[in-house]
Short mmCIF file of C-alpha atoms in Angstrom, two decimals:
data_model
loop_
_atom_site.label_atom_id
_atom_site.label_comp_id
_atom_site.label_asym_id
_atom_site.label_seq_id
_atom_site.Cartn_x
_atom_site.Cartn_y
_atom_site.Cartn_z
CA MET A 2 161.59 180.43 206.24
CA THR A 3 160.40 179.22 209.63
CA ASN A 4 156.74 178.45 210.23
CA LEU A 5 156.39 181.67 212.21
CA GLU A 6 157.88 183.72 209.38
CA ILE A 7 155.50 182.08 206.90
CA GLY A 8 152.58 182.98 209.19
CA VAL A 9 153.63 186.62 209.51
CA ALA A 10 154.19 186.84 205.74
CA GLY A 11 150.71 185.36 205.21
CA ILE A 12 149.11 188.03 207.38
CA ALA A 13 150.98 190.80 205.54
CA ILE A 14 149.97 189.40 202.14
CA ALA A 15 146.34 189.04 203.26
CA LEU A 16 146.14 192.65 204.45
CA THR A 17 147.74 193.85 201.21
CA LEU A 18 145.26 191.92 199.05
CA ILE A 19 142.33 193.22 201.13
CA ALA A 20 143.64 196.77 200.69
CA LEU A 21 143.67 196.10 196.93
CA ARG A 22 139.94 195.21 197.18
CA VAL A 23 140.31 191.47 196.66
CA PRO A 24 137.25 189.88 198.37
CA ILE A 25 138.08 188.98 201.96
CA GLY A 26 136.82 185.39 201.80
CA VAL A 27 138.84 184.71 198.65
CA THR A 28 141.93 186.37 200.13
CA LEU A 29 141.84 184.36 203.35
CA GLY A 30 141.24 181.10 201.48
CA LEU A 31 144.04 181.56 198.94
CA VAL A 32 146.62 182.77 201.46
CA SER A 33 145.74 179.89 203.79
CA ILE A 34 146.00 177.19 201.12
CA VAL A 35 149.39 178.44 199.93
CA GLY A 36 150.61 178.88 203.51
CA ILE A 37 149.57 175.41 204.65
CA SER A 38 151.17 173.93 201.54
CA GLN A 39 154.45 175.64 202.49
CA ILE A 40 154.30 174.53 206.13
CA THR A 41 153.18 170.93 205.41
CA ASN A 42 152.37 169.81 201.87
CA PHE A 43 149.72 170.32 199.21
CA SER A 44 147.91 167.05 200.03
CA ILE A 45 147.09 168.26 203.55
CA ALA A 46 146.00 171.64 202.19
CA TRP A 47 143.75 169.94 199.63
CA GLY A 48 142.24 167.71 202.32
CA MET A 49 141.32 170.81 204.31
CA ILE A 50 139.65 172.35 201.24
CA SER A 51 137.62 169.18 200.74
CA ALA A 52 136.38 168.73 204.31
CA THR A 53 136.13 172.14 205.99
CA PRO A 54 133.36 173.86 203.97
CA PHE A 55 131.03 170.85 204.24
CA ASP A 56 131.57 170.39 207.99
CA PHE A 57 131.20 174.10 208.71
CA ALA A 58 128.08 174.64 206.60
CA GLY A 59 126.36 171.97 208.68
CA THR A 60 126.86 173.86 211.97
CA TRP A 61 123.43 174.12 213.58
CA GLU A 62 124.02 177.45 215.35
CA LEU A 63 124.89 179.15 212.05
CA THR A 64 121.33 178.74 210.79
CA ALA A 65 120.38 181.66 213.06
CA ALA A 66 122.22 184.10 210.78
CA PRO A 67 120.25 183.50 207.54
CA MET A 68 116.98 183.21 209.46
CA PHE A 69 117.44 186.58 211.17
CA LEU A 70 118.50 188.10 207.86
CA PHE A 71 115.36 186.66 206.22
CA MET A 72 113.21 188.04 209.04
CA GLY A 73 114.69 191.51 208.56
CA TYR A 74 114.34 191.49 204.78
CA LEU A 75 110.78 190.20 205.09
CA CYS A 76 109.91 193.07 207.42
CA THR A 77 111.32 195.52 204.87
CA THR A 78 109.78 194.08 201.71
CA THR A 79 106.33 193.79 203.33
CA ASN A 80 106.45 197.45 204.49
CA MET A 81 106.43 196.53 208.18
CA THR A 82 109.12 199.14 208.90
CA GLN A 83 107.78 201.83 206.59
CA GLY A 84 106.04 204.01 209.16
CA LEU A 85 108.73 203.83 211.85
CA PHE A 86 110.27 207.24 211.29
CA GLN A 87 106.94 209.03 210.87
CA ALA A 88 105.61 207.50 214.09
CA MET A 89 108.72 208.38 216.08
CA ARG A 90 108.60 211.85 214.52
CA LEU A 91 105.12 212.47 215.93
CA TYR A 92 106.04 211.21 219.41
CA MET A 93 109.44 212.95 219.68
CA ALA A 94 108.59 216.24 217.92
CA ARG A 95 108.66 218.41 221.04
CA LEU A 96 112.19 217.41 222.06
CA PRO A 97 115.21 219.51 220.98
CA GLY A 98 116.39 218.05 217.68
CA GLY A 99 113.19 216.01 217.54
CA LEU A 100 113.67 214.71 214.00
CA ALA A 101 117.21 213.53 214.75
CA VAL A 102 116.04 211.91 218.00
CA SER A 103 113.25 210.22 216.01
CA SER A 104 115.86 208.87 213.59
CA VAL A 105 117.82 207.28 216.45
CA MET A 106 114.68 205.68 217.89
CA ALA A 107 113.48 204.43 214.51
CA SER A 108 116.95 203.06 213.71
CA ALA A 109 117.05 201.21 217.04
CA PHE A 110 113.72 199.50 216.26
CA PHE A 111 114.77 198.75 212.70
CA ALA A 112 118.12 197.36 213.90
CA ALA A 113 116.36 195.07 216.36
CA ALA A 114 114.23 193.71 213.52
CA SER A 115 116.94 193.34 210.88
CA GLY A 116 120.14 192.68 212.84
CA SER A 117 122.05 194.50 210.11
CA SER A 118 123.76 197.87 210.41
CA VAL A 119 124.07 198.39 206.67
CA ALA A 120 120.39 197.56 206.06
CA THR A 121 119.35 199.98 208.81
CA SER A 122 121.46 202.82 207.42
CA ALA A 123 120.33 202.20 203.84
CA ALA A 124 116.65 202.23 204.79
CA MET A 125 116.74 205.21 207.14
CA SER A 126 118.91 207.32 204.83
CA ARG A 127 116.10 207.38 202.26
CA ILE A 128 113.41 208.16 204.84
CA ALA A 129 114.85 210.30 207.64
CA VAL A 130 117.64 212.34 206.03
CA PRO A 131 115.48 213.98 203.31
CA GLU A 132 112.91 214.92 205.96
CA MET A 133 115.56 216.53 208.16
CA LEU A 134 117.13 218.38 205.24
CA LYS A 135 113.68 219.63 204.22
CA HIS A 136 113.40 221.24 207.67
CA ASN A 137 116.85 222.85 207.35
CA TYR A 138 118.67 220.54 209.73
CA ASP A 139 122.45 220.81 209.63
CA ARG A 140 123.65 218.38 206.93
CA GLY A 141 126.31 216.90 209.20
CA LEU A 142 123.82 216.30 212.02
CA ALA A 143 121.20 214.79 209.68
CA THR A 144 123.52 212.38 207.88
CA GLY A 145 125.72 211.64 210.91
CA THR A 146 122.67 210.68 212.97
CA VAL A 147 121.53 208.05 210.48
CA ALA A 148 125.04 206.74 209.75
CA ALA A 149 125.83 206.29 213.45
CA SER A 150 122.38 205.04 214.48
CA GLY A 151 122.65 202.33 211.85
CA THR A 152 125.50 200.79 213.84
CA LEU A 153 123.03 199.93 216.61
CA GLY A 154 122.19 196.89 214.48
CA SER A 155 125.56 195.40 215.45
CA LEU A 156 124.78 195.32 219.17
CA ILE A 157 121.01 195.29 219.70
CA PRO A 158 119.88 191.67 219.33
CA PRO A 159 119.26 189.81 217.12
CA SER A 160 122.66 190.79 215.73
CA VAL A 161 124.37 188.85 212.94
CA LEU A 162 127.79 189.88 214.29
CA LEU A 163 126.95 188.46 217.72
CA VAL A 164 125.80 185.21 216.09
CA LEU A 165 129.06 184.91 214.13
CA TYR A 166 131.19 185.75 217.17
CA GLY A 167 129.30 183.21 219.29
CA VAL A 168 129.73 180.42 216.75
CA TYR A 169 133.41 181.18 216.17
CA ALA A 170 134.33 181.69 219.83
CA GLN A 171 132.11 178.78 220.94
CA VAL A 172 130.12 181.04 223.27
CA SER A 173 126.37 180.85 223.84
CA VAL A 174 124.63 183.14 221.35
CA GLY A 175 121.80 183.49 223.89
CA GLN A 176 124.21 184.90 226.47
CA LEU A 177 125.62 187.30 223.89
CA PHE A 178 122.13 188.54 222.95
CA MET A 179 121.33 189.11 226.62
CA ALA A 180 124.66 190.83 227.17
CA GLY A 181 124.35 193.09 224.12
CA PHE A 182 120.87 194.43 224.85
CA LEU A 183 121.70 196.93 227.62
CA PRO A 184 124.91 198.33 226.00
CA GLY A 185 122.89 198.82 222.79
CA ILE A 186 120.23 200.80 224.66
CA VAL A 187 122.92 202.82 226.48
CA SER A 188 124.51 203.71 223.12
CA ALA A 189 121.16 204.88 221.74
CA LEU A 190 120.49 206.99 224.86
CA LEU A 191 123.93 208.60 224.62
CA TYR A 192 123.21 209.53 220.99
CA ILE A 193 119.88 211.07 221.97
CA ALA A 194 121.39 213.00 224.90
CA MET A 195 124.15 214.41 222.69
CA ILE A 196 121.65 215.50 220.01
CA MET A 197 119.39 217.20 222.56
CA VAL A 198 122.27 219.04 224.24
CA ARG A 199 123.79 220.22 220.95
CA THR A 200 120.49 221.42 219.49
CA HIS A 201 119.51 223.10 222.75
CA LEU A 202 122.79 225.03 222.87
CA LYS A 203 122.70 225.78 219.14
CA PRO A 204 119.06 225.72 217.89
CA SER A 205 120.09 226.50 214.30
CA LEU A 206 121.37 222.91 213.98
CA ALA A 207 117.78 221.66 214.11
CA GLY A 208 116.35 224.09 211.56
CA HIS A 209 112.71 224.99 212.00
CA ALA A 210 111.01 221.61 212.38
CA ASN A 211 107.89 222.20 214.46
CA VAL A 212 105.70 219.15 214.06
CA GLN A 213 102.23 219.51 215.55
CA SER A 214 100.17 216.37 216.05
CA SER A 215 97.02 215.28 217.82
CA TRP A 216 96.59 212.18 219.94
CA GLN A 217 94.49 210.70 217.14
CA GLU A 218 97.38 211.12 214.71
CA LYS A 219 99.75 209.49 217.17
CA TRP A 220 97.34 206.59 217.64
CA ASP A 221 96.96 206.16 213.88
CA ALA A 222 100.77 206.15 213.52
CA PHE A 223 101.08 203.51 216.24
CA LYS A 224 98.54 201.29 214.46
CA GLU A 225 100.86 201.33 211.45
CA ILE A 226 103.95 200.17 213.35
CA TRP A 227 102.52 197.92 216.11
CA PRO A 228 103.65 194.70 214.36
CA LEU A 229 107.33 195.57 214.75
CA PRO A 230 107.37 195.98 218.57
CA LEU A 231 105.28 192.79 218.76
CA LEU A 232 107.79 190.89 216.61
CA ILE A 233 110.83 192.18 218.52
CA GLY A 234 109.18 191.49 221.87
CA ALA A 235 108.24 187.95 220.86
CA VAL A 236 111.75 187.10 219.61
CA LEU A 237 113.71 188.66 222.47
CA GLY A 238 111.18 187.61 225.10
CA GLY A 239 111.37 184.00 223.94
CA ILE A 240 115.17 184.03 224.00
CA PHE A 241 115.54 185.77 227.36
CA SER A 242 112.93 183.58 229.06
CA GLY A 243 114.49 180.40 227.69
CA ILE A 244 111.39 179.30 225.75
CA PHE A 245 113.48 178.78 222.63
CA SER A 246 117.12 179.07 221.63
CA PRO A 247 118.53 181.91 219.48
CA THR A 248 118.74 179.48 216.57
CA GLU A 249 115.06 178.60 216.94
CA ALA A 250 114.26 182.28 217.48
CA GLY A 251 115.26 183.08 213.91
CA ALA A 252 112.68 180.63 212.58
CA VAL A 253 110.05 181.79 215.08
CA GLY A 254 110.67 185.46 214.20
CA THR A 255 110.44 184.75 210.48
CA SER A 256 107.19 182.83 210.97
CA ILE A 257 105.66 185.64 213.06
CA ALA A 258 106.76 188.23 210.48
CA ALA A 259 105.15 186.18 207.70
CA LEU A 260 101.90 185.77 209.67
CA ILE A 261 101.75 189.51 210.42
CA ALA A 262 102.38 190.33 206.76
CA LEU A 263 99.63 187.87 205.73
CA SER A 264 97.19 189.47 208.18
CA ARG A 265 97.99 192.89 206.70
CA ARG A 266 97.83 191.51 203.13
CA THR A 267 101.33 192.73 202.29
CA LEU A 268 102.97 189.31 201.83
CA THR A 269 102.94 189.21 198.06
CA ILE A 270 104.85 186.79 195.84
CA ASP A 271 107.11 189.66 194.74
CA ALA A 272 107.85 190.70 198.36
CA LEU A 273 108.68 187.11 199.30
CA ARG A 274 110.90 186.69 196.24
CA GLN A 275 112.84 189.89 197.01
CA ALA A 276 113.36 188.84 200.63
CA LEU A 277 114.59 185.39 199.60
CA ILE A 278 117.02 186.78 197.00
CA GLN A 279 118.45 189.37 199.41
CA THR A 280 118.82 186.72 202.11
CA ALA A 281 120.55 184.30 199.74
CA VAL A 282 123.04 186.92 198.55
CA SER A 283 123.86 188.12 202.09
CA THR A 284 124.14 184.57 203.44
CA ALA A 285 126.44 183.46 200.61
CA SER A 286 128.72 186.46 201.20
CA ILE A 287 128.92 185.78 204.93
CA PHE A 288 129.55 182.04 204.50
CA ILE A 289 132.35 182.62 201.97
CA ILE A 290 134.09 184.90 204.48
CA LEU A 291 133.45 182.40 207.31
CA ILE A 292 134.92 179.47 205.39
CA GLY A 293 137.93 181.58 204.35
CA SER A 294 138.45 182.58 207.99
CA LEU A 295 138.39 178.93 209.06
CA PHE A 296 141.14 178.16 206.55
CA PHE A 297 143.04 181.16 207.89
CA THR A 298 142.62 179.97 211.48
CA ARG A 299 144.16 176.60 210.68
CA PHE A 300 146.98 178.19 208.73
CA LEU A 301 147.83 180.51 211.62
CA ALA A 302 147.57 177.68 214.15
CA LEU A 303 150.10 175.64 212.16
CA SER A 304 152.42 178.64 211.88
CA GLY A 305 152.35 179.38 215.62
CA VAL A 306 151.53 183.08 215.09
CA PRO A 307 148.60 183.22 217.60
CA THR A 308 150.75 181.77 220.38
CA ALA A 309 153.64 184.12 219.61
CA PHE A 310 151.25 187.09 219.40
CA ALA A 311 149.64 186.23 222.75
CA GLU A 312 153.02 185.81 224.42
CA MET A 313 154.21 189.15 223.03
CA ILE A 314 151.16 191.03 224.35
CA LEU A 315 151.11 189.25 227.70
CA SER A 316 154.86 189.84 228.17
CA VAL A 317 154.08 193.55 228.60
CA SER A 318 151.32 192.99 231.14
CA THR A 319 148.67 190.41 231.98
CA GLU A 320 146.29 193.05 233.33
CA SER A 321 142.85 193.22 231.70
CA TRP A 322 143.21 196.91 230.89
CA TRP A 323 146.33 196.29 228.80
CA ILE A 324 144.71 193.41 226.86
CA ILE A 325 141.63 195.54 226.11
CA LEU A 326 143.76 198.52 225.09
CA ALA A 327 145.89 196.43 222.72
CA VAL A 328 142.81 194.83 221.15
CA ALA A 329 141.09 198.24 220.85
CA LEU A 330 144.06 199.70 218.98
CA ILE A 331 144.07 196.76 216.56
CA TYR A 332 140.34 197.09 215.82
CA LEU A 333 140.30 200.87 215.59
CA VAL A 334 143.19 200.90 213.09
CA LEU A 335 142.04 197.97 210.96
CA GLY A 336 138.42 199.12 211.23
CA MET A 337 139.31 202.13 209.09
CA PHE A 338 140.02 199.82 206.14
CA ILE A 339 138.08 196.55 206.53
CA ASP A 340 134.32 195.93 206.87
CA SER A 341 133.02 194.66 210.21
CA ILE A 342 132.31 190.99 209.37
CA GLY A 343 135.60 190.60 207.52
CA LEU A 344 137.54 192.26 210.33
CA LEU A 345 135.88 190.14 213.01
CA LEU A 346 136.69 186.88 211.26
CA LEU A 347 140.18 188.01 210.20
CA THR A 348 141.27 188.90 213.73
CA LEU A 349 139.57 186.29 215.94
CA PRO A 350 142.22 183.61 215.19
CA LEU A 351 144.81 185.98 216.68
CA ILE A 352 142.73 187.58 219.41
CA LEU A 353 140.93 184.61 221.00
CA PRO A 354 144.10 182.78 222.18
CA LEU A 355 145.22 186.05 223.77
CA VAL A 356 141.90 186.54 225.57
CA GLU A 357 141.73 182.95 226.74
CA GLY A 358 145.33 183.19 227.96
CA ALA A 359 144.40 186.25 230.02
CA ASP A 360 141.33 184.40 231.37
CA LEU A 361 138.89 187.14 230.33
CA ASN A 362 135.15 186.50 230.11
CA LEU A 363 134.43 185.74 226.45
CA VAL A 364 130.86 187.09 226.60
CA TRP A 365 131.97 190.45 228.02
CA PHE A 366 134.87 190.56 225.58
CA GLY A 367 132.54 189.79 222.67
CA ILE A 368 130.40 192.85 223.46
CA ILE A 369 133.55 195.01 223.57
CA VAL A 370 134.67 193.66 220.19
CA VAL A 371 131.29 194.30 218.56
CA LYS A 372 131.23 197.82 220.00
CA LEU A 373 134.68 198.43 218.50
CA LEU A 374 133.38 197.14 215.17
CA GLU A 375 130.50 199.64 215.43
CA VAL A 376 133.02 202.46 215.67
CA GLY A 377 134.81 201.09 212.61
CA LEU A 378 131.57 201.31 210.60
CA VAL A 379 131.70 205.13 210.77
CA THR A 380 135.45 205.77 211.06
CA PRO A 381 137.31 207.32 208.08
CA PRO A 382 138.66 206.57 205.55
CA ILE A 383 136.32 203.61 204.92
CA GLY A 384 133.38 203.91 207.33
CA LEU A 385 131.03 201.55 205.46
CA ASN A 386 127.86 203.16 206.84
CA VAL A 387 129.08 206.59 205.71
CA TYR A 388 129.41 205.34 202.15
CA VAL A 389 125.97 203.71 202.36
CA ILE A 390 124.50 207.12 203.28
CA LYS A 391 126.45 208.85 200.53
CA GLY A 392 125.39 206.26 197.97
CA ALA A 393 121.74 206.59 198.94
CA LEU A 394 121.70 210.41 198.89
CA GLY A 395 124.00 211.01 195.92
CA LYS A 396 125.16 214.58 195.32
CA SER A 397 122.81 216.13 197.90
CA VAL A 398 125.51 215.62 200.59
CA THR A 399 129.30 215.27 200.58
CA LEU A 400 131.46 212.66 202.32
CA GLN A 401 133.09 215.45 204.33
CA GLU A 402 129.70 216.50 205.72
CA VAL A 403 128.82 212.96 206.73
CA PHE A 404 132.18 212.31 208.39
CA ARG A 405 131.92 215.68 210.18
CA GLY A 406 128.52 214.67 211.51
CA VAL A 407 129.53 211.22 212.74
CA SER A 408 132.51 212.59 214.71
CA TRP A 409 130.17 213.57 217.57
CA PHE A 410 128.65 210.09 217.58
CA ILE A 411 132.08 208.44 217.60
CA ALA A 412 132.76 210.39 220.81
CA MET A 413 129.55 208.93 222.30
CA ASP A 414 130.59 205.44 221.16
CA ILE A 415 133.90 205.83 222.97
CA ILE A 416 132.05 206.85 226.15
CA ALA A 417 129.77 203.81 225.79
CA LEU A 418 132.80 201.58 225.23
CA LEU A 419 134.49 202.91 228.37
CA LEU A 420 131.30 202.23 230.36
CA ILE A 421 131.20 198.63 229.10
CA VAL A 422 134.87 198.11 229.98
CA MET A 423 134.68 199.74 233.41
CA ILE A 424 131.26 198.32 234.36
CA PRO A 425 131.21 194.69 233.19
CA ALA A 426 127.70 194.34 234.69
CA LEU A 427 126.41 196.34 231.71
CA SER A 428 127.06 193.34 229.51
CA LEU A 429 126.74 190.57 232.11
CA TYR A 430 123.60 191.68 233.87
CA LEU A 431 121.45 188.53 233.52
CA PRO A 432 122.13 185.08 235.00
CA GLN A 433 124.47 183.21 232.70
CA LYS A 434 123.06 179.85 233.85
CA MET A 435 119.91 180.54 231.79
CA PHE A 436 121.82 179.33 228.75
#
């Protein structure tokens, strides 16, 4: 077999193992070691195993990921996010589909604090969906709203996916955070507009929720959630103004969250222990996938597959629209079967040489990729966020109802994606020289 044939066979074997539910990090590592041994020899493969994990784990920029995860888990375990939905519910009650709109707003705030789509969906599914179902909201609308709104955690900074993309593609994470903010807000606004239009045209979708509240109740609700806007504003404001880097922002955000929790007397030993355990588990999972993807990158580079793949795509056309279309098809198809972090790190070794060959802006392209990954989080047959909702709610809803509900939000995601592609200023709207 030629090197190229070994590379193609390695990709096919990796996808097969992933489809069989072998952990992605393990799959990429094993396939890479065997592949490099075939192309060169086992001594070189063993040398890579010995050096790569140590060198990679010491990457300074990567420390942002566990710190942002810790900040998010700390906010959750100290009840800093507990009153989000109730507060949004009081402020948005008069709008058509007010409870669903409140869920989108609460999810956007939660996503900005946690940086995790799955964490956002898991938390909001236990808070918002039962409330909507209690008021006779359509089951598809109720569950679809939370499943789709959870994906905002992928784009609204601080986003773990943006951190990983930035480190892997060697792009400023600060630029990516700046570039992702506006598309994330646009996505949330499109969700809200769709909910309001649908519930206005068909009021039965929104049941009979008629929440009456006084200004005193609204003020009391705000006093419960004020720490979260303060935390988000401090982290993003510091990054956007250049006071500290995204890596430092993770530590700053965690420190502010801990101080707020101390002032509210919610930072208990048990809350801290839970946050640390959850952070350790999530970080270990991400790093295993990252190290496996690095092995896979070197295997593919030796095989020549990325170069051949880039030449094949560019031989059709070198226009930006064709590159974006080809990449979108790859992510939309694979996104049905592979989780977002695994898919990002599995495909970047193939995609980045193509993008660099077409001379596309890597920041703009990164936002497009993360938006495509958002769609994959709710696309059947996998749709990780859909299964998170189903797992949290048990037999009270069916998978068919959740997938039916998210179909409207997928349409909004596609509109948002088209806006990002056609109007690059949406994701390049701040001076890049700041970072």
